[in-house]
CSV table of C-alpha atoms and ligand atoms in Angstrom, one decimal:
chain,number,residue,atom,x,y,z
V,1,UNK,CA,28.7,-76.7,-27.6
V,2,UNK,CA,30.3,-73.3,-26.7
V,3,UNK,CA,27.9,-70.2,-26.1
V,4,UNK,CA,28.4,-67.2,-27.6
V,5,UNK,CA,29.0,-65.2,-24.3
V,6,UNK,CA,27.5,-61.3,-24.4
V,7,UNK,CA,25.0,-59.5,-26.7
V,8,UNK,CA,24.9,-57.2,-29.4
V,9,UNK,CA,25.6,-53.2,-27.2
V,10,UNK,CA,21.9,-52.0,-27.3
V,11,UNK,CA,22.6,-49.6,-29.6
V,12,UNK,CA,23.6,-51.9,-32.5
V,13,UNK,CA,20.7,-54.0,-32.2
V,14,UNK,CA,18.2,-50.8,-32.2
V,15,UNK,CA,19.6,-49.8,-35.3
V,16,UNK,CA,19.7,-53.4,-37.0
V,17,UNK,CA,15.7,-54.0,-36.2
V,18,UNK,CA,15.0,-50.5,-37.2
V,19,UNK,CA,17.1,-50.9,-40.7
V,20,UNK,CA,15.9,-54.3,-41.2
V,21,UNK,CA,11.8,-53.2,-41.4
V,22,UNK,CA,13.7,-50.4,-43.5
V,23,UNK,CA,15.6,-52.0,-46.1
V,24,UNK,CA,12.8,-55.1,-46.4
V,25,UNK,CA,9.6,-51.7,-46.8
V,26,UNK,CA,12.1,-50.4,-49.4
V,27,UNK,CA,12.5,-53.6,-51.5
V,28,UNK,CA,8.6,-54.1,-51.1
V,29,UNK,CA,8.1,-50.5,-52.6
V,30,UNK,CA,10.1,-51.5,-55.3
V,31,UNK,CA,8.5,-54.2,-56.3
V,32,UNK,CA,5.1,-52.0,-55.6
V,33,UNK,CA,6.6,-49.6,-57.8
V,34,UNK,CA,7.4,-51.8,-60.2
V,35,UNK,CA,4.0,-53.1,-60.6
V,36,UNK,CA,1.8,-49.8,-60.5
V,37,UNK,CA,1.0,-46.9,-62.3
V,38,UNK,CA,0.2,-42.9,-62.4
V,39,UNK,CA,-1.2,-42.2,-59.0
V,40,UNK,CA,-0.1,-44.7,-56.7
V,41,UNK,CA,3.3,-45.6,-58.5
V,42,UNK,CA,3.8,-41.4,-57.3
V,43,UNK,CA,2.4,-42.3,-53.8
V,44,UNK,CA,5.1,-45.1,-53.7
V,45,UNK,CA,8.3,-43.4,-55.0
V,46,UNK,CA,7.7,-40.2,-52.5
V,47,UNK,CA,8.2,-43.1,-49.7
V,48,UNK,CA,10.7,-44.8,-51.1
V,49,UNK,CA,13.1,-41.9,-51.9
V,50,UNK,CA,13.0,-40.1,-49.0
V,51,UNK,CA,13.3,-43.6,-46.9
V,52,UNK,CA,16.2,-44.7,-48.8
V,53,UNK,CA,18.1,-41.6,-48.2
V,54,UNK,CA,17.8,-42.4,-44.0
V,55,UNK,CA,18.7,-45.9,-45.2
V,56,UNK,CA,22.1,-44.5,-46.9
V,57,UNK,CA,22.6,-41.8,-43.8
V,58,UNK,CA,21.6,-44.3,-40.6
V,59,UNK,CA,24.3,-46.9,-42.7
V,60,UNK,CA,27.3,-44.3,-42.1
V,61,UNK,CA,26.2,-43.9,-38.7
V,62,UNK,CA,25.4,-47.7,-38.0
V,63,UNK,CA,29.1,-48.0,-39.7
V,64,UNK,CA,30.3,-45.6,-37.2
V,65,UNK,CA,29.0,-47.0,-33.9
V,66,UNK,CA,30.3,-50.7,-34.8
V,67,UNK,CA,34.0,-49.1,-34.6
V,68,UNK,CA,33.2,-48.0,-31.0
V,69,UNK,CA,30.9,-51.2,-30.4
V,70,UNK,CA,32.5,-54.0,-32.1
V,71,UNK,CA,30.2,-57.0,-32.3
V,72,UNK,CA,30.6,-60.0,-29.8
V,73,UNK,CA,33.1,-62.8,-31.2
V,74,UNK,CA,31.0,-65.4,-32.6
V,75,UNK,CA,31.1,-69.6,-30.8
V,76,UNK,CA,34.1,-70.9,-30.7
V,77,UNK,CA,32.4,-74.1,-31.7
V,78,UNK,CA,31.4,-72.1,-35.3
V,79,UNK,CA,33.0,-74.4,-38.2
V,80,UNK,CA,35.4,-71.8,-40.1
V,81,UNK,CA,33.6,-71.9,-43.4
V,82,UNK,CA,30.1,-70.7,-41.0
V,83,UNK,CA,32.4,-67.7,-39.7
V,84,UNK,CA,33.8,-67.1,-43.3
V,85,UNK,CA,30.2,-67.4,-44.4
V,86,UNK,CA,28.9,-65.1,-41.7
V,87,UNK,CA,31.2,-62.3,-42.3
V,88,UNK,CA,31.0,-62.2,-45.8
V,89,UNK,CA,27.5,-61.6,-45.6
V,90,UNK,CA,27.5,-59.3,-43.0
V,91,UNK,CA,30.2,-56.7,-45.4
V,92,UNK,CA,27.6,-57.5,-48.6
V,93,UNK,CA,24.7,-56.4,-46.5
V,94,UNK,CA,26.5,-53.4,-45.4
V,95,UNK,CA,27.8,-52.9,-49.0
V,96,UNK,CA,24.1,-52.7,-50.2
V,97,UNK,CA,23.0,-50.7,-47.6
V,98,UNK,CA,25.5,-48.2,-49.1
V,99,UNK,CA,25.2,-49.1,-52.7
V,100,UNK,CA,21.3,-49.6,-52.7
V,101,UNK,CA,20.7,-45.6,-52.3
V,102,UNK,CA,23.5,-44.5,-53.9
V,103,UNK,CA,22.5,-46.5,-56.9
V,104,UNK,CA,19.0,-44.8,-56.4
V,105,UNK,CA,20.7,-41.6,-56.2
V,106,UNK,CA,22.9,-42.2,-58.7
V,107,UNK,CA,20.0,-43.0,-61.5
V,108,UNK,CA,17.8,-40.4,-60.9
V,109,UNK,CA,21.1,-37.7,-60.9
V,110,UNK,CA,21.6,-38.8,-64.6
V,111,UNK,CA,17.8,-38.6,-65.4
V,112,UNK,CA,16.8,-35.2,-66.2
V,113,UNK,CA,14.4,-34.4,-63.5
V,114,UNK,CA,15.3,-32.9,-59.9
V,115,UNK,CA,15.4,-34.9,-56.8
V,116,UNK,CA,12.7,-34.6,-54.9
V,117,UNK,CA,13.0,-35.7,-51.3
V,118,UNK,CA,9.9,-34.1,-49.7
V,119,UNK,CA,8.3,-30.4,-51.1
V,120,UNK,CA,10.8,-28.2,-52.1
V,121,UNK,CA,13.8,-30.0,-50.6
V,122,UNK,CA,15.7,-31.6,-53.7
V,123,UNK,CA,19.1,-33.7,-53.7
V,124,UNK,CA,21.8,-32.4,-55.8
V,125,UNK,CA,22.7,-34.8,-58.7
V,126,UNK,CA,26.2,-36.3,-57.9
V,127,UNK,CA,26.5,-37.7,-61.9
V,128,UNK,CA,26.1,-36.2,-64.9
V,129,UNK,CA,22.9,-36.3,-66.8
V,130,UNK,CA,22.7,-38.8,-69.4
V,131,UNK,CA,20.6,-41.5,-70.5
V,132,UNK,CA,22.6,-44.7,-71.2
V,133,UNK,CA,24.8,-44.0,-67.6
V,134,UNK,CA,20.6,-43.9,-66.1
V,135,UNK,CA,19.5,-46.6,-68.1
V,136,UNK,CA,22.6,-49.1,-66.8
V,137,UNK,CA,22.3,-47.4,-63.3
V,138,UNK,CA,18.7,-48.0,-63.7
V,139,UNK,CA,19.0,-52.1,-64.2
V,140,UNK,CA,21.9,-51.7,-61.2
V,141,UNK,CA,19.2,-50.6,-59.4
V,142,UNK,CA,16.9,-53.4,-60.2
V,143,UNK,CA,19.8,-56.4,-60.3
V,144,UNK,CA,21.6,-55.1,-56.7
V,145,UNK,CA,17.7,-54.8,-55.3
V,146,UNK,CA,17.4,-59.1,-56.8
V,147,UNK,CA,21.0,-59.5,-54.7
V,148,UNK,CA,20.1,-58.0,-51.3
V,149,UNK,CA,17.0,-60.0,-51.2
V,150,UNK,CA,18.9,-63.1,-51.6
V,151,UNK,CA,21.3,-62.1,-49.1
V,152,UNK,CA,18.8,-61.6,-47.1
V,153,UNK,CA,17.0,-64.9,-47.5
V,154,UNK,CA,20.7,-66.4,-46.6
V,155,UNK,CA,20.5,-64.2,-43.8
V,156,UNK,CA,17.3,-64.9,-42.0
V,157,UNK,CA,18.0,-69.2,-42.7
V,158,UNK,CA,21.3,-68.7,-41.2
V,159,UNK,CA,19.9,-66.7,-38.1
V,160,UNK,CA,17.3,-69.6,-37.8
V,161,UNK,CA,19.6,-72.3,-37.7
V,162,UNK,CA,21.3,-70.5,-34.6
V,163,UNK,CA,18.2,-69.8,-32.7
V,164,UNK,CA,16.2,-72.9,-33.6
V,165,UNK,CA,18.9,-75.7,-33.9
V,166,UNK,CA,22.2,-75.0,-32.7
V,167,UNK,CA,20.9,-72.9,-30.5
V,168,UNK,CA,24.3,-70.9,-29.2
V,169,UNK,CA,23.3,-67.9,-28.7
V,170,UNK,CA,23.8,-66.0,-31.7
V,171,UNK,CA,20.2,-65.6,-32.2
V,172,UNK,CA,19.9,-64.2,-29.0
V,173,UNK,CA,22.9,-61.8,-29.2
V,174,UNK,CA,20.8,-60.0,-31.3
V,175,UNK,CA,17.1,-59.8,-30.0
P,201,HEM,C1,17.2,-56.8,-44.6
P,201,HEM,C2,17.2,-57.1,-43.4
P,201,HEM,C3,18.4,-57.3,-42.6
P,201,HEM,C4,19.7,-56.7,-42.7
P,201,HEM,C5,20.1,-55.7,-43.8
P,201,HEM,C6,20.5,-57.3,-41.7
P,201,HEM,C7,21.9,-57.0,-41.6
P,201,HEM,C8,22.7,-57.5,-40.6
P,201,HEM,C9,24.1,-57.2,-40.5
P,201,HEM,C10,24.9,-56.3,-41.4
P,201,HEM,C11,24.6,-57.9,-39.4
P,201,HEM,C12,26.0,-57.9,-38.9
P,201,HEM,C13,26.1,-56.9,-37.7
P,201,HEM,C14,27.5,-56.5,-37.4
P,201,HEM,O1,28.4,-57.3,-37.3
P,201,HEM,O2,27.7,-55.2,-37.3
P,201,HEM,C15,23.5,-58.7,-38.9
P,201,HEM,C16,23.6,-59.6,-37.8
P,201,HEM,C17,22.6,-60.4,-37.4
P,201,HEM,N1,21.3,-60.4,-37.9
P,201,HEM,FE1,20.6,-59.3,-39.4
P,201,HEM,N2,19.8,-58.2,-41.0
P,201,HEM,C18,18.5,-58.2,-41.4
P,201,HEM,C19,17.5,-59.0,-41.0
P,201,HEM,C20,17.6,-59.9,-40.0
P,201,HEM,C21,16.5,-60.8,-39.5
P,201,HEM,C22,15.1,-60.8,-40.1
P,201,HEM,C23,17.0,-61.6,-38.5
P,201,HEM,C24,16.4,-62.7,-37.7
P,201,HEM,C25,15.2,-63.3,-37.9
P,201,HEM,C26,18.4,-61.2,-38.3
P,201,HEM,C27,19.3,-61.7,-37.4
P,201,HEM,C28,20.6,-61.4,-37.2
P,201,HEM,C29,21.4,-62.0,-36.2
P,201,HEM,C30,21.1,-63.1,-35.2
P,201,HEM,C31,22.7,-61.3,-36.3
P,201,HEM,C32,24.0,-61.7,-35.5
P,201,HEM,C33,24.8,-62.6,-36.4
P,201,HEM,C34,26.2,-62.7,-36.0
P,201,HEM,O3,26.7,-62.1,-35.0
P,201,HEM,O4,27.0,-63.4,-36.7
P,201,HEM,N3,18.7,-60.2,-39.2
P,201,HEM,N4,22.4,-58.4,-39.6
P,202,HEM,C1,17.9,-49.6,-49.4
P,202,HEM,C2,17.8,-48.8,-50.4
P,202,HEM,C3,16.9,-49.1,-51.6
P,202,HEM,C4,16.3,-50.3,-52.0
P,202,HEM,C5,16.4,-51.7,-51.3
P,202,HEM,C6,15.6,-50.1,-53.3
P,202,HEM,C7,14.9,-51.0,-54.0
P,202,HEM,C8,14.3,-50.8,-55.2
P,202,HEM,C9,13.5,-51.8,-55.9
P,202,HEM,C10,13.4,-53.3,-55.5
P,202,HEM,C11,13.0,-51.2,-57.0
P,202,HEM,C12,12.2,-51.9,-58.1
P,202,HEM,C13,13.1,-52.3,-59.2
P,202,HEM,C14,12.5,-53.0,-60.4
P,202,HEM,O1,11.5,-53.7,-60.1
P,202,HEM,O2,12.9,-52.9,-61.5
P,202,HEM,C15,13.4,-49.8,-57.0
P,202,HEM,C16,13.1,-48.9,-57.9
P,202,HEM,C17,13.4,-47.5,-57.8
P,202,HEM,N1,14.2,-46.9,-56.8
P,202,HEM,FE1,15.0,-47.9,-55.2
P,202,HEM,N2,15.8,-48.8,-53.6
P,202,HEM,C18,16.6,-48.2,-52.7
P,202,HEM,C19,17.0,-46.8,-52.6
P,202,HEM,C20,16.6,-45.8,-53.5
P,202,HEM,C21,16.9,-44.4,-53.4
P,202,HEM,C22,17.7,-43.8,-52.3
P,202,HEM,C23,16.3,-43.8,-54.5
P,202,HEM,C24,16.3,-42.4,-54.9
P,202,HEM,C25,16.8,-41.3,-54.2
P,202,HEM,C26,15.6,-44.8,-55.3
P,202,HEM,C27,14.9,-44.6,-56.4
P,202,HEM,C28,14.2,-45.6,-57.1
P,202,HEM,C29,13.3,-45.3,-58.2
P,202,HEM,C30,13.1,-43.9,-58.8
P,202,HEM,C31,12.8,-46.5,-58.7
P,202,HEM,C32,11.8,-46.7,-59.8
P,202,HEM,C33,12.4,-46.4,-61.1
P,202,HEM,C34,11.3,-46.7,-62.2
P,202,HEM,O3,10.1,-46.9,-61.9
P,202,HEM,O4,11.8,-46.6,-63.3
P,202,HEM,N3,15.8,-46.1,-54.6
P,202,HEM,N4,14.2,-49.6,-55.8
């Protein structure tokens, strides 16, 4: 079986650990979030807003660094439908990682309360305020948040299977 040769540049694996324990805190506010109320629920959603806006912001610039560091070419030994597989995972994670905050974003620009990111610092509202476009961004929010966790679930079995069984050094390329 052929190994996959080099490693992930340091740089790109820094920032997929670091946005990993980000985007899995985030879904695990939500779902805190979603099961709390008054005090902590407010305790909760001051985390997860301002964490989901370095989410959004550390995508653009994990987006960035891949054009300058492109990713090692996976096994040549990788059946296509695993590459195919692989890759289209890989753009719906970094779809959600975009999607997931703008979504966020997005809902709480059409609700009709400011955006609070920490004190006085607000984000501007980037739609217009109105309750059905927050009420459908709302469930967006909630259906994309279902998506990304199974994604990720895909994600973690398939990364795995490389380090535990085939053993080719994609797990390693990574860690
Ligand atoms: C929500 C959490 C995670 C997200 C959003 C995520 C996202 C990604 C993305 C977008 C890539 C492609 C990198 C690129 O080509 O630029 C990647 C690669 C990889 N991830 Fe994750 N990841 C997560 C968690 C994990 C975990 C928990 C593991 C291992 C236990 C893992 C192992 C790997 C490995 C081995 C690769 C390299 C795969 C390859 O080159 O084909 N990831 N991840
Ligand atoms: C990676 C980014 C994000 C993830 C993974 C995520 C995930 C989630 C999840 C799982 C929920 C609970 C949904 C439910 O149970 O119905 C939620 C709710 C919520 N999210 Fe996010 N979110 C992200 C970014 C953001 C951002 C950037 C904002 C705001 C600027 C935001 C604002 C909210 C609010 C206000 C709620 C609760 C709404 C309510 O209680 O009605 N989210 N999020």
């Amino acid at each position: 079986m052929s190994l996959r040769p080099t490693r992930f540049p340091a740089v790109s694996r820094r920032l997929h650990w670091l946005m990993a324990a980000m985007v899995l805190t985030m879904l695990f506010l939500g779902v805190g979030m979603a099961a709390s109320v008054s005090e902590r629920y407010r305790f909760l959603v001051a985390i997860h807003r301002p964490l989901g806006l370095a989410v959004l912001l550390l995508a653009a610039v994990r987006l960035v660094n891949r054009l300058f560091n492109p990713p090692p070419a996976l096994p040549d030994a990788l059946p296509p439908w695993q590459r195919i597989a692989a890759k289209a995972s890989h753009v719906l994670l970094y779809a959600l990682m975009f999607l997931m905050p703008l979504l966020g974003w997005g809902m709480l620009s059409a609700a009709p309360y400011p955006i609070v990111i920490y004190g006085s610092l607000h984000l501007p509202a980037i739609l217009p305020r109105d309750p059905t476009l927050y009420a459908w961004l709302r469930q967006l929010h909630t259906d994309f948040a279902y998506l990304l966790f199974a994604v990720f679930l895909v994600h973690l079995g398939a990364a795995l299977m490389h380090g535990l069984i085939r053993r080719d050094g994609v797990f390693k390329s990574m860690v």
